[in-house]
mmCIF file of C-alpha atoms in Angstrom:
data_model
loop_
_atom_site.group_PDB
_atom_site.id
_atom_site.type_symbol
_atom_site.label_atom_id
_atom_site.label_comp_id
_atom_site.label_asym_id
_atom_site.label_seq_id
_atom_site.Cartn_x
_atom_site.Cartn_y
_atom_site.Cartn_z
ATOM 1 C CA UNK A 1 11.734 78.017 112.841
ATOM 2 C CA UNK A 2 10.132 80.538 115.140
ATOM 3 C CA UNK A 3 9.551 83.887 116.132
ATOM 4 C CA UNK A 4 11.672 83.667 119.088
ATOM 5 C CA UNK A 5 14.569 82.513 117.544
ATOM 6 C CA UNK A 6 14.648 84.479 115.018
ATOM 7 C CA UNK A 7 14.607 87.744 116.534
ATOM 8 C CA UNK A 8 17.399 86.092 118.318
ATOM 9 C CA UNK A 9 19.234 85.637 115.285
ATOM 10 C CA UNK A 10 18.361 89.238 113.827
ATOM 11 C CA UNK A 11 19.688 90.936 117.172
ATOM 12 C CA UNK A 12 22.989 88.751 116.586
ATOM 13 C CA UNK A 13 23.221 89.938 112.986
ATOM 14 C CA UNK A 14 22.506 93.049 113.584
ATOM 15 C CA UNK A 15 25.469 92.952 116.271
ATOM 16 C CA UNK A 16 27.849 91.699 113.586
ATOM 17 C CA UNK A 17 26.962 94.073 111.033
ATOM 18 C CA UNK A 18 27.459 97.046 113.656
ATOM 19 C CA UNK A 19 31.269 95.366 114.043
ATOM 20 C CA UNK A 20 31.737 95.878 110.518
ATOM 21 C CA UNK A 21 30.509 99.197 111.040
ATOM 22 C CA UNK A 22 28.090 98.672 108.124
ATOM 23 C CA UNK A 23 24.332 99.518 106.984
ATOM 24 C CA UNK A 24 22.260 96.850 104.817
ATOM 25 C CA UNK A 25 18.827 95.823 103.883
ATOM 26 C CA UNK A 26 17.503 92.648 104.507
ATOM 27 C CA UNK A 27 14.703 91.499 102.755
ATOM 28 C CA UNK A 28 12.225 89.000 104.011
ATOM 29 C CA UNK A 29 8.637 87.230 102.799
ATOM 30 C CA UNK A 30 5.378 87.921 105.559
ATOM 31 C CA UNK A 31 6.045 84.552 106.834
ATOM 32 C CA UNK A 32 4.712 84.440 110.270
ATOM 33 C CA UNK A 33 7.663 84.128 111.976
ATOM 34 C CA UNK A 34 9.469 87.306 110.658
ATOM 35 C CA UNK A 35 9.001 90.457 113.405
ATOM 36 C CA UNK A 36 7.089 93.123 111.464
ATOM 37 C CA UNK A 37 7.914 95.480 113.822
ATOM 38 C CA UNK A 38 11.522 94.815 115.382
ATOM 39 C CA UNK A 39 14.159 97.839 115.621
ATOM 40 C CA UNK A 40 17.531 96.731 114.697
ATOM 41 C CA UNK A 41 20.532 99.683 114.728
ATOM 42 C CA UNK A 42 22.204 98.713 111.198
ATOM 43 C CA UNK A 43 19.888 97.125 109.453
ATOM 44 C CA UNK A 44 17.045 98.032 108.015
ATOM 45 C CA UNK A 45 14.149 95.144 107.185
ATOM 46 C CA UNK A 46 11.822 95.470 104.046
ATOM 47 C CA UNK A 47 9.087 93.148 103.621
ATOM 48 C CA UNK A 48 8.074 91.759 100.093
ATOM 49 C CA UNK A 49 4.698 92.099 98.901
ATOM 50 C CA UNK A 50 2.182 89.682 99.743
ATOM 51 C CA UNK A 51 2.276 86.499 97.013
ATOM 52 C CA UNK A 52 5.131 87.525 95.132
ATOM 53 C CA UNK A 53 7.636 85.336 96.447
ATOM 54 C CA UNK A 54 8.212 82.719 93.236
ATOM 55 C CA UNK A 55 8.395 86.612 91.876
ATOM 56 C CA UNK A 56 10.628 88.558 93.131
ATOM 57 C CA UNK A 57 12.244 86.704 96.074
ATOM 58 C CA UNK A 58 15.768 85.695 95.167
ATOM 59 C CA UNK A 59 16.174 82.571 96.891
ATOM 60 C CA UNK A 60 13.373 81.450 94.596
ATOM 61 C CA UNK A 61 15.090 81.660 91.480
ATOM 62 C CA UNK A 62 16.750 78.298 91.783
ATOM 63 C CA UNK A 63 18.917 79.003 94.821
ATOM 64 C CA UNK A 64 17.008 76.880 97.014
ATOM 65 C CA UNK A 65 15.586 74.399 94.494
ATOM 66 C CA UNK A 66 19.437 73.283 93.488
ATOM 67 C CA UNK A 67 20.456 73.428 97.504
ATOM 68 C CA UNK A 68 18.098 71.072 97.927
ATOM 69 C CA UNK A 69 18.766 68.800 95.298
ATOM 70 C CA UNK A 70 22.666 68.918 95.983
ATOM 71 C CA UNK A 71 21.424 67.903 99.792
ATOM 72 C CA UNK A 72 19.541 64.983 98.351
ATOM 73 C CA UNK A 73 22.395 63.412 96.212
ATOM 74 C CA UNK A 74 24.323 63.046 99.320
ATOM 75 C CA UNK A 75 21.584 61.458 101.195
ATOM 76 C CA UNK A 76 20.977 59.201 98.158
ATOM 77 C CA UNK A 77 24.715 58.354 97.881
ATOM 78 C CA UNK A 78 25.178 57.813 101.596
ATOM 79 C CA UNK A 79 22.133 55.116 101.408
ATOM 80 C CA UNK A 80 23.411 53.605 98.583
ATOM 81 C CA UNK A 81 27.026 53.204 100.038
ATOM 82 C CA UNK A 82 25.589 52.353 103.479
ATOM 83 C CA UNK A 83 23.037 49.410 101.758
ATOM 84 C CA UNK A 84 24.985 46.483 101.283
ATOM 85 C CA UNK A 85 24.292 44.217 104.351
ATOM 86 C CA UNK A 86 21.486 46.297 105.568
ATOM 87 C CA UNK A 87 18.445 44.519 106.636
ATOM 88 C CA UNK A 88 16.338 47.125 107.226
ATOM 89 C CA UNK A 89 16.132 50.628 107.003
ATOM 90 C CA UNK A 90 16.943 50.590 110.482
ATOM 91 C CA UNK A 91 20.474 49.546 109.909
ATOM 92 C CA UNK A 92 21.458 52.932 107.401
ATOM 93 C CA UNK A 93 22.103 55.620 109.605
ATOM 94 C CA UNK A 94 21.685 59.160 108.971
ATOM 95 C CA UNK A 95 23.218 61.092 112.201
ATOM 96 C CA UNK A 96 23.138 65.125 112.564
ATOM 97 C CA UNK A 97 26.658 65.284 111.793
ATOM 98 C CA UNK A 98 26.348 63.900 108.158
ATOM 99 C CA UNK A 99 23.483 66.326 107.521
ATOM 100 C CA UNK A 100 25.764 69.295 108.539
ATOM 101 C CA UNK A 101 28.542 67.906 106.117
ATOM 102 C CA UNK A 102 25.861 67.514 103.710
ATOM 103 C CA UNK A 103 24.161 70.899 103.985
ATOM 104 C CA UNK A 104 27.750 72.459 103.957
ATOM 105 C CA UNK A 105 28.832 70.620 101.121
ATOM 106 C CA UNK A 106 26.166 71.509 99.563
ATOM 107 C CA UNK A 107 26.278 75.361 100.216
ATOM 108 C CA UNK A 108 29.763 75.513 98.675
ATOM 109 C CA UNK A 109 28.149 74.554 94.960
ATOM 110 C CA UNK A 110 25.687 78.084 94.988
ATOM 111 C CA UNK A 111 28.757 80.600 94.431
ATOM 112 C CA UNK A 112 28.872 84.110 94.826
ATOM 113 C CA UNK A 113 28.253 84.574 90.860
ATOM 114 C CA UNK A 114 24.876 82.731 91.488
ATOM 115 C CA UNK A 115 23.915 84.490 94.092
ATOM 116 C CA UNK A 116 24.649 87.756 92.395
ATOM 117 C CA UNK A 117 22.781 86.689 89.062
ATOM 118 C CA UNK A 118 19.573 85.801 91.323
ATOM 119 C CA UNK A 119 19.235 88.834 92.917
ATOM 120 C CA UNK A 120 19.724 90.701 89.183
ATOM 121 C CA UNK A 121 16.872 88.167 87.745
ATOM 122 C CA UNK A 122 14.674 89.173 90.530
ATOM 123 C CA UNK A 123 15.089 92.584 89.293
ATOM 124 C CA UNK A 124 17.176 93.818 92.334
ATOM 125 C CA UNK A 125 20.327 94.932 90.764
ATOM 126 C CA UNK A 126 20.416 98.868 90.230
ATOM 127 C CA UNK A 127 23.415 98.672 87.749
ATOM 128 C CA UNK A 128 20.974 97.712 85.158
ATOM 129 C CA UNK A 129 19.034 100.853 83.846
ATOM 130 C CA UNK A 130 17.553 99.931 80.502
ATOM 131 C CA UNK A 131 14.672 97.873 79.731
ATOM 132 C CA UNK A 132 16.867 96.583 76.645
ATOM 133 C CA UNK A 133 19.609 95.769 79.152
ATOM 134 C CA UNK A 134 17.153 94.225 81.240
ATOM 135 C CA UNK A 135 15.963 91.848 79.091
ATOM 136 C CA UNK A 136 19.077 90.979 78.086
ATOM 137 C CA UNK A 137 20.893 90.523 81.715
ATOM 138 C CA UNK A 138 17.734 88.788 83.113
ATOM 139 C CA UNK A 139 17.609 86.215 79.776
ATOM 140 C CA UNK A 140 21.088 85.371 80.888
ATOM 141 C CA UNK A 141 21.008 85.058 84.476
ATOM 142 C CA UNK A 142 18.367 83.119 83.832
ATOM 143 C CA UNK A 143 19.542 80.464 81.750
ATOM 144 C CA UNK A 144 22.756 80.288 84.153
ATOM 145 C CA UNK A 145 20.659 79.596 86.744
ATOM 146 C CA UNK A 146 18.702 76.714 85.080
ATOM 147 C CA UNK A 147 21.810 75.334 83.561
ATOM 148 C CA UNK A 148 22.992 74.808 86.972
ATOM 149 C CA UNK A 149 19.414 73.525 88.448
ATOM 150 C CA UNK A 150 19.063 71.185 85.503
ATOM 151 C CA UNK A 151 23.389 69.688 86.013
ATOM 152 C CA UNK A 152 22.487 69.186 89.706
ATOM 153 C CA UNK A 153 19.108 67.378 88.526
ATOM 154 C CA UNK A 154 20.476 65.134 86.539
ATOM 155 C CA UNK A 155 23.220 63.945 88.388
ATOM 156 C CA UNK A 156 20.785 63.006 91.178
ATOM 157 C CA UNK A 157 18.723 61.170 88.052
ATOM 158 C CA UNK A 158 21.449 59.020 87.724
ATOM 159 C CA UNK A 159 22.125 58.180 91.358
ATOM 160 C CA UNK A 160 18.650 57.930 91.967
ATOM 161 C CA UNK A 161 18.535 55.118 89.004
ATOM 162 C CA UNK A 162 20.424 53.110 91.669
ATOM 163 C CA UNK A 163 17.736 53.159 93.884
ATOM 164 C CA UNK A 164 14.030 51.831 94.327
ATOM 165 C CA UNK A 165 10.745 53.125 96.499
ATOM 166 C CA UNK A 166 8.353 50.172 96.847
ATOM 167 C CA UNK A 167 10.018 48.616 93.717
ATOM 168 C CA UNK A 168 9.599 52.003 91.713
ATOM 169 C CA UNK A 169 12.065 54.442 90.621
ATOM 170 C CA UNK A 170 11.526 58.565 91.623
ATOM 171 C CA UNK A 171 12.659 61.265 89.433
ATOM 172 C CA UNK A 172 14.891 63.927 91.023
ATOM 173 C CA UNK A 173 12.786 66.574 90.265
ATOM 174 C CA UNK A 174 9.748 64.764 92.012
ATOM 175 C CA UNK A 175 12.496 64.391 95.052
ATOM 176 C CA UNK A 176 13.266 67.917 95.685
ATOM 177 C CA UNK A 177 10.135 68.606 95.746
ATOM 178 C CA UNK A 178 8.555 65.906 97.687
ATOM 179 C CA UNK A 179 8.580 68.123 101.176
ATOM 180 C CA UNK A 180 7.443 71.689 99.143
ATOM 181 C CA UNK A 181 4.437 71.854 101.255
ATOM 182 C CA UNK A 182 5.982 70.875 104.193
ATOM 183 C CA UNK A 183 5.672 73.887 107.388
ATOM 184 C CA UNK A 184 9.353 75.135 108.250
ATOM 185 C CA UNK A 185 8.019 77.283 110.707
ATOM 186 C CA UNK A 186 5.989 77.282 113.928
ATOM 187 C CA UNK A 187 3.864 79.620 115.781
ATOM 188 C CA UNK A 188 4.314 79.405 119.442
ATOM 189 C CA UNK A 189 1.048 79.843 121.210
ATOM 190 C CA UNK A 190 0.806 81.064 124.864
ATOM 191 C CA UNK A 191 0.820 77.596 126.483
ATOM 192 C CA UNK A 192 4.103 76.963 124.325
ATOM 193 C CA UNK A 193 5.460 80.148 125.378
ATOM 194 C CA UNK A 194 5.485 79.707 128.809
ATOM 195 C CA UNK A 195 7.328 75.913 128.513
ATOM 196 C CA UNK A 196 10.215 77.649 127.306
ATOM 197 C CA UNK A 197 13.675 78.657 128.728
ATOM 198 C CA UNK A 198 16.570 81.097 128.477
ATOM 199 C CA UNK A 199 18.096 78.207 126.818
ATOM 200 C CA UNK A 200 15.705 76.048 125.313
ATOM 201 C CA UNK A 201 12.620 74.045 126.695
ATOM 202 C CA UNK A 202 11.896 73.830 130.356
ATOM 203 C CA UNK A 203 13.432 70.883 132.380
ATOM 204 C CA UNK A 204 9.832 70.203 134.334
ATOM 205 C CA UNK A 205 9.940 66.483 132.995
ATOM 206 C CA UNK A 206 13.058 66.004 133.616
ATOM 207 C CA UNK A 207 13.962 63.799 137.236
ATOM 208 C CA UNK A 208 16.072 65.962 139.553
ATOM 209 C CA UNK A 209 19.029 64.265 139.342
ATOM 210 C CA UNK A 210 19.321 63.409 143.356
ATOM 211 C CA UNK A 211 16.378 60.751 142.161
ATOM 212 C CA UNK A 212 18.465 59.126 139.418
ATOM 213 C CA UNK A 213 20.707 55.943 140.608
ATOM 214 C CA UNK A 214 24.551 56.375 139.664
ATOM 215 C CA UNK A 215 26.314 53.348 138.070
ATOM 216 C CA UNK A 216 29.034 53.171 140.157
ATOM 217 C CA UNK A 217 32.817 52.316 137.774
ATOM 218 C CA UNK A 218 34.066 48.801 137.792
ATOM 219 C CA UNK A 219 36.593 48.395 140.309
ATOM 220 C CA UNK A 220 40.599 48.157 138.982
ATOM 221 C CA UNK A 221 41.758 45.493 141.135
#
């Protein structure tokens, strides 16, 4: 991810929402990426204090962590299928259009009640009013939303029991969280800035294609 196409994607959203003739909040971490100081028309951004994310961010509170690991049984399963007669790892491919099946399939597990119960355990649910009924709704959501982190995780434990790293065996919690520290965003510098295009990257390095020899087709006769 960054900046640019973000804002991109916040000016497209904020188009949509203006077709349902609607007003929200969105809610995002000071990740560089994120415009502090866009103006949208119908929505209205708040940022979340500084180191507080595992907090108070509801993606956080096992939305992401059981995405993941749904993602990752399908790439396990696909290897697994895809193995048999495989030389090398060369010969088990993985092509954008099974990650989009996988990332879709996997979307369709986190339901609307999960979502919901997230956003109440990160303390963003103003139908609760009482600290008893706080502790009570947030003990519960809670637990849901382990119960369903911990079902994923151990399905992928026994898929993953299948399979062997340099002749040892990973857990699936050591899986899902084997690319935690890994940047999903990029800051584009000045130099980067400039190489890009209304549509994507510039086509400097590209040969103009009056230099490029056309295969002619085989003749018919």
């Amino acid at each position: 991810m960054n900046s640019t196409l973000f804002t991109n994607w916040l000016y497209e959203f904020d188009k949509m929402i203006q077709k349902q003739k609607r007003q929200i909040f969105l809610f995002l971490d000071n990740a560089p990426v994120h415009p502090p100081d866009i103006k949208l028309k119908n929505i209205a951004i708040k940022f979340f204090p500084a180191n507080t994310t595992a907090v108070i961010q509801p993606m956080d509170q096992g939305i992401i962590r059981t995405f993941n690991a749904y993602c990752r049984k399908h790439l396990v399963q696909h290897i697994i299928a895809n193995v048999n007669g495989a030389y090398s790892s060369d010969y088990v491919v993985i092509t954008v259009l099974y990650t989009v099946c996988w990332i879709d399939s996997a979307w369709k597990f986190i339901t609307e009640t999960i979502l919901r119960n997230t956003f109440k355990e990160a303390g963003l649910d103003n139908a609760v009013v009482s600290p008893d009924s706080i502790l009570i709704q947030t003990t519960f959501t809670n637990e849901n939303s382990v119960e369903q982190e911990n079902k994923c995780l151990h399905e992928l434990d026994n898929i993953l029991k299948h399979l062997t790293i340099d002749d040892d065996f990973i857990s699936a919690a050591d899986f899902v969280s084997a690319d935690e520290d890994v940047p999903v965003f990029y800051q584009l510098n000045d130099a980067s800035e400039k190489r890009l295009a209304v549509d994507g990257i510039a086509n400097d390095d590209i040969p103009n294609g009056n230099d490029l020899d056309i295969e002619q087709p085989p003749s018919l006769s």
